């Protein structure tokens, strides 16, 4: 028989007697490629000093269909040339390799579903999609279910909140365009809009942040059903609306204390994760599908009446000064930090909570996700008089009143408590067994 690649290339001696030919089952694919010509055509035995050419090892038959291979193959080259089985069309592509410059394994296109995370800084869903994909399609949906009248007869979304949201979406679109991307805006149910867009652009991934309320969790389940189960597109959800990350809590959410004091005690040793920096450049929109970005709706488009900037008594409305968007949020935080730095030991007595400056008034931007609570924490830490921790008490070691930044950390922790307790009971299966959360006061950030 002919020499294999693993045998030394020495002078071959003719066999004394012809032996019956046996068939061996190869243990590796390489062995199946070494059926020699002598086993097929039974030529005369080679002469005593005949050298077997190395090219003989490349003349082979494959037991499975494969592409034509070069005549000379080293061991590593042979491994690379092995046939690759094509993945199922509904199977999500593998994550990108460790080398970010390599295009192998990148998704063709990913959709980023913006919700209450209307920012580019500290946005894990946006950063992950940009890192994993060749193109990214940012999308925001004005869900009709969030507007109109509730069963009690009140507006589900009032005109002032809706205007703030429209301004925030407009600011997000400007930020994305500055980075080479854009924002697709639609009025419609997310599960239907995202399914249609995924088909149009050939998306193989949808990235979004998790929310906490019952209706929001229900929307996530519907999107997963329409996009993942029906279209075979992977849906990835991230957590990014609280100071502490959900995965870093020292307890399972089902076992979370129902009172704030117990919650604060358990999270004392938890570290706040570092923020994710805003990307200077984003992947462009997909060319497939020729998707129109759409117009941002007005209040009338949402079924609401335009709001007046003047109250009935002729005074300017307090809501006029609240301009939505990440740009405004970062500017307000910058001014607040500067004030705290200028007056680090400002008295926080009860008298200071009355009047126009009773708080930093940054809650609307936190609620819309225009500002990340982790980013806010980092910026306040930079100017703190002493080391601060959101899980510490609102008193300094000597018993004196804490400064404004430590007070704000205390309020951010209250915000975490309410979001986690809402998430705990947002599942309809747990709603029947819900135990009311005990909180003696609210958080006004």
Tab-separated table of N, CA, C and O in Angstrom, residues 28-69:
chain	number	residue	atom	x	y	z
A	28	UNK	N	-10.337	9.552	11.431
A	28	UNK	CA	-10.361	10.990	11.184
A	28	UNK	C	-10.672	11.251	9.721
A	28	UNK	O	-10.412	10.401	8.869
A	29	UNK	N	-11.177	12.394	9.408
A	29	UNK	CA	-11.471	12.711	7.997
A	29	UNK	C	-10.242	12.630	7.121
A	29	UNK	O	-10.317	12.303	5.968
A	30	UNK	N	-9.030	12.916	7.651
A	30	UNK	CA	-7.808	12.908	6.826
A	30	UNK	C	-7.531	11.505	6.324
A	30	UNK	O	-7.070	11.300	5.209
A	31	UNK	N	-7.833	10.494	7.170
A	31	UNK	CA	-7.555	9.125	6.752
A	31	UNK	C	-8.415	8.727	5.570
A	31	UNK	O	-8.023	7.908	4.757
A	32	UNK	N	-9.585	9.255	5.470
A	32	UNK	CA	-10.470	8.910	4.359
A	32	UNK	C	-9.998	9.499	3.060
A	32	UNK	O	-10.516	9.165	2.020
A	33	UNK	N	-9.009	10.342	3.097
A	33	UNK	CA	-8.530	10.984	1.886
A	33	UNK	C	-7.278	10.290	1.340
A	33	UNK	O	-6.615	10.815	0.473
A	34	UNK	N	-6.884	9.139	1.936
A	34	UNK	CA	-5.605	8.543	1.557
A	34	UNK	C	-5.758	7.200	0.867
A	34	UNK	O	-4.890	6.347	0.979
A	35	UNK	N	-6.868	6.936	0.203
A	35	UNK	CA	-6.996	5.721	-0.595
A	35	UNK	C	-6.062	5.821	-1.786
A	35	UNK	O	-6.194	6.710	-2.602
A	36	UNK	N	-5.087	4.952	-1.870
A	36	UNK	CA	-4.048	5.077	-2.899
A	36	UNK	C	-4.518	4.498	-4.219
A	36	UNK	O	-5.490	3.744	-4.302
A	37	UNK	N	-3.776	4.837	-5.237
A	37	UNK	CA	-4.079	4.319	-6.569
A	37	UNK	C	-3.851	2.827	-6.643
A	37	UNK	O	-4.505	2.122	-7.408
A	38	UNK	N	-2.888	2.334	-5.820
A	38	UNK	CA	-2.612	0.903	-5.893
A	38	UNK	C	-3.787	0.083	-5.402
A	38	UNK	O	-4.021	-1.026	-5.859
A	39	UNK	N	-4.556	0.639	-4.400
A	39	UNK	CA	-5.703	-0.107	-3.904
A	39	UNK	C	-6.856	-0.093	-4.886
A	39	UNK	O	-7.763	-0.899	-4.754
A	40	UNK	N	-6.830	0.801	-5.853
A	40	UNK	CA	-7.914	0.895	-6.822
A	40	UNK	C	-7.600	0.141	-8.111
A	40	UNK	O	-8.465	-0.513	-8.683
A	41	UNK	N	-6.398	0.274	-8.587
A	41	UNK	CA	-6.039	-0.313	-9.896
A	41	UNK	C	-5.068	-1.474	-9.801
A	41	UNK	O	-4.721	-2.073	-10.792
A	42	UNK	N	-4.559	-1.780	-8.584
A	42	UNK	CA	-3.620	-2.882	-8.365
A	42	UNK	C	-2.484	-2.876	-9.368
A	42	UNK	O	-2.302	-3.809	-10.151
A	43	UNK	N	-1.663	-1.834	-9.436
A	43	UNK	CA	-0.517	-1.821	-10.349
A	43	UNK	C	0.577	-2.730	-9.842
A	43	UNK	O	0.530	-3.207	-8.703
A	44	UNK	N	1.598	-2.995	-10.632
A	44	UNK	CA	2.714	-3.839	-10.182
A	44	UNK	C	3.382	-3.199	-8.978
A	44	UNK	O	3.381	-1.991	-8.819
A	45	UNK	N	3.958	-4.023	-8.091
A	45	UNK	CA	4.646	-3.459	-6.924
A	45	UNK	C	5.788	-2.566	-7.352
A	45	UNK	O	6.428	-2.800	-8.369
A	46	UNK	N	6.068	-1.545	-6.588
A	46	UNK	CA	7.134	-0.616	-6.977
A	46	UNK	C	8.492	-1.271	-6.903
A	46	UNK	O	8.712	-2.232	-6.169
A	47	UNK	N	9.419	-0.733	-7.697
A	47	UNK	CA	10.785	-1.249	-7.704
A	47	UNK	C	11.439	-0.957	-6.366
A	47	UNK	O	10.985	-0.125	-5.585
A	48	UNK	N	12.558	-1.590	-6.104
A	48	UNK	CA	13.180	-1.560	-4.786
A	48	UNK	C	13.598	-0.182	-4.376
A	48	UNK	O	13.463	0.202	-3.218
A	49	UNK	N	14.120	0.615	-5.273
A	49	UNK	CA	14.637	1.937	-4.907
A	49	UNK	C	13.773	3.071	-5.439
A	49	UNK	O	14.259	4.160	-5.645
A	50	UNK	N	12.502	2.768	-5.670
A	50	UNK	CA	11.610	3.804	-6.190
A	50	UNK	C	11.120	4.696	-5.050
A	50	UNK	O	10.630	4.213	-4.033
A	51	UNK	N	11.293	6.007	-5.206
A	51	UNK	CA	10.783	6.967	-4.233
A	51	UNK	C	9.311	7.251	-4.510
A	51	UNK	O	8.924	7.494	-5.642
A	52	UNK	N	8.528	7.216	-3.439
A	52	UNK	CA	7.104	7.516	-3.592
A	52	UNK	C	6.942	9.014	-3.559
A	52	UNK	O	7.311	9.663	-2.578
A	53	UNK	N	6.447	9.615	-4.604
A	53	UNK	CA	6.332	11.083	-4.620
A	53	UNK	C	5.343	11.564	-3.560
A	53	UNK	O	4.357	10.908	-3.263
A	54	UNK	N	5.661	12.735	-3.023
A	54	UNK	CA	4.801	13.300	-1.975
A	54	UNK	C	3.432	13.671	-2.514
A	54	UNK	O	2.472	13.756	-1.775
A	55	UNK	N	3.351	13.916	-3.819
A	55	UNK	CA	2.063	14.304	-4.383
A	55	UNK	C	1.037	13.182	-4.304
A	55	UNK	O	-0.157	13.414	-4.449
A	56	UNK	N	1.508	11.932	-4.092
A	56	UNK	CA	0.576	10.809	-4.049
A	56	UNK	C	-0.454	11.023	-2.939
A	56	UNK	O	-1.604	10.641	-3.053
A	57	UNK	N	-0.018	11.648	-1.825
A	57	UNK	CA	-0.940	11.811	-0.699
A	57	UNK	C	-2.062	12.771	-1.010
A	57	UNK	O	-3.057	12.797	-0.317
A	58	UNK	N	-1.897	13.573	-2.040
A	58	UNK	CA	-2.951	14.532	-2.378
A	58	UNK	C	-3.948	13.981	-3.368
A	58	UNK	O	-4.943	14.604	-3.667
A	59	UNK	N	-3.654	12.780	-3.923
A	59	UNK	CA	-4.608	12.156	-4.834
A	59	UNK	C	-5.510	11.280	-3.994
A	59	UNK	O	-5.097	10.238	-3.500
A	60	UNK	N	-6.716	11.707	-3.769
A	60	UNK	CA	-7.569	11.032	-2.796
A	60	UNK	C	-9.014	11.099	-3.253
A	60	UNK	O	-9.370	11.833	-4.152
A	61	UNK	N	-9.792	10.316	-2.540
A	61	UNK	CA	-11.236	10.337	-2.727
A	61	UNK	C	-11.864	10.695	-1.406
A	61	UNK	O	-11.435	10.225	-0.353
A	62	UNK	N	-12.867	11.518	-1.451
A	62	UNK	CA	-13.553	11.930	-0.228
A	62	UNK	C	-14.847	11.162	-0.102
A	62	UNK	O	-15.538	10.921	-1.079
A	63	UNK	N	-15.157	10.757	1.146
A	63	UNK	CA	-16.410	10.052	1.393
A	63	UNK	C	-17.595	11.001	1.492
A	63	UNK	O	-18.719	10.579	1.603
A	64	UNK	N	-17.322	12.319	1.533
A	64	UNK	CA	-18.398	13.315	1.576
A	64	UNK	C	-18.079	14.395	0.573
A	64	UNK	O	-16.912	14.646	0.296
A	65	UNK	N	-19.106	15.048	-0.004
A	65	UNK	CA	-18.848	16.085	-1.017
A	65	UNK	C	-18.046	17.224	-0.425
A	65	UNK	O	-18.267	17.653	0.702
A	66	UNK	N	-17.099	17.753	-1.180
A	66	UNK	CA	-16.249	18.842	-0.711
A	66	UNK	C	-15.803	19.676	-1.884
A	66	UNK	O	-15.920	19.272	-3.024
A	67	UNK	N	-15.261	20.823	-1.564
A	67	UNK	CA	-14.761	21.709	-2.612
A	67	UNK	C	-13.417	21.202	-3.127
A	67	UNK	O	-12.688	20.519	-2.406
A	68	UNK	N	-13.010	21.553	-4.349
A	68	UNK	CA	-11.688	21.173	-4.854
A	68	UNK	C	-10.611	21.751	-3.960
A	68	UNK	O	-10.702	22.885	-3.505
A	69	UNK	N	-9.587	20.957	-3.692
A	69	UNK	CA	-8.524	21.384	-2.809
A	69	UNK	C	-7.217	21.512	-3.574
A	69	UNK	O	-7.007	20.863	-4.582
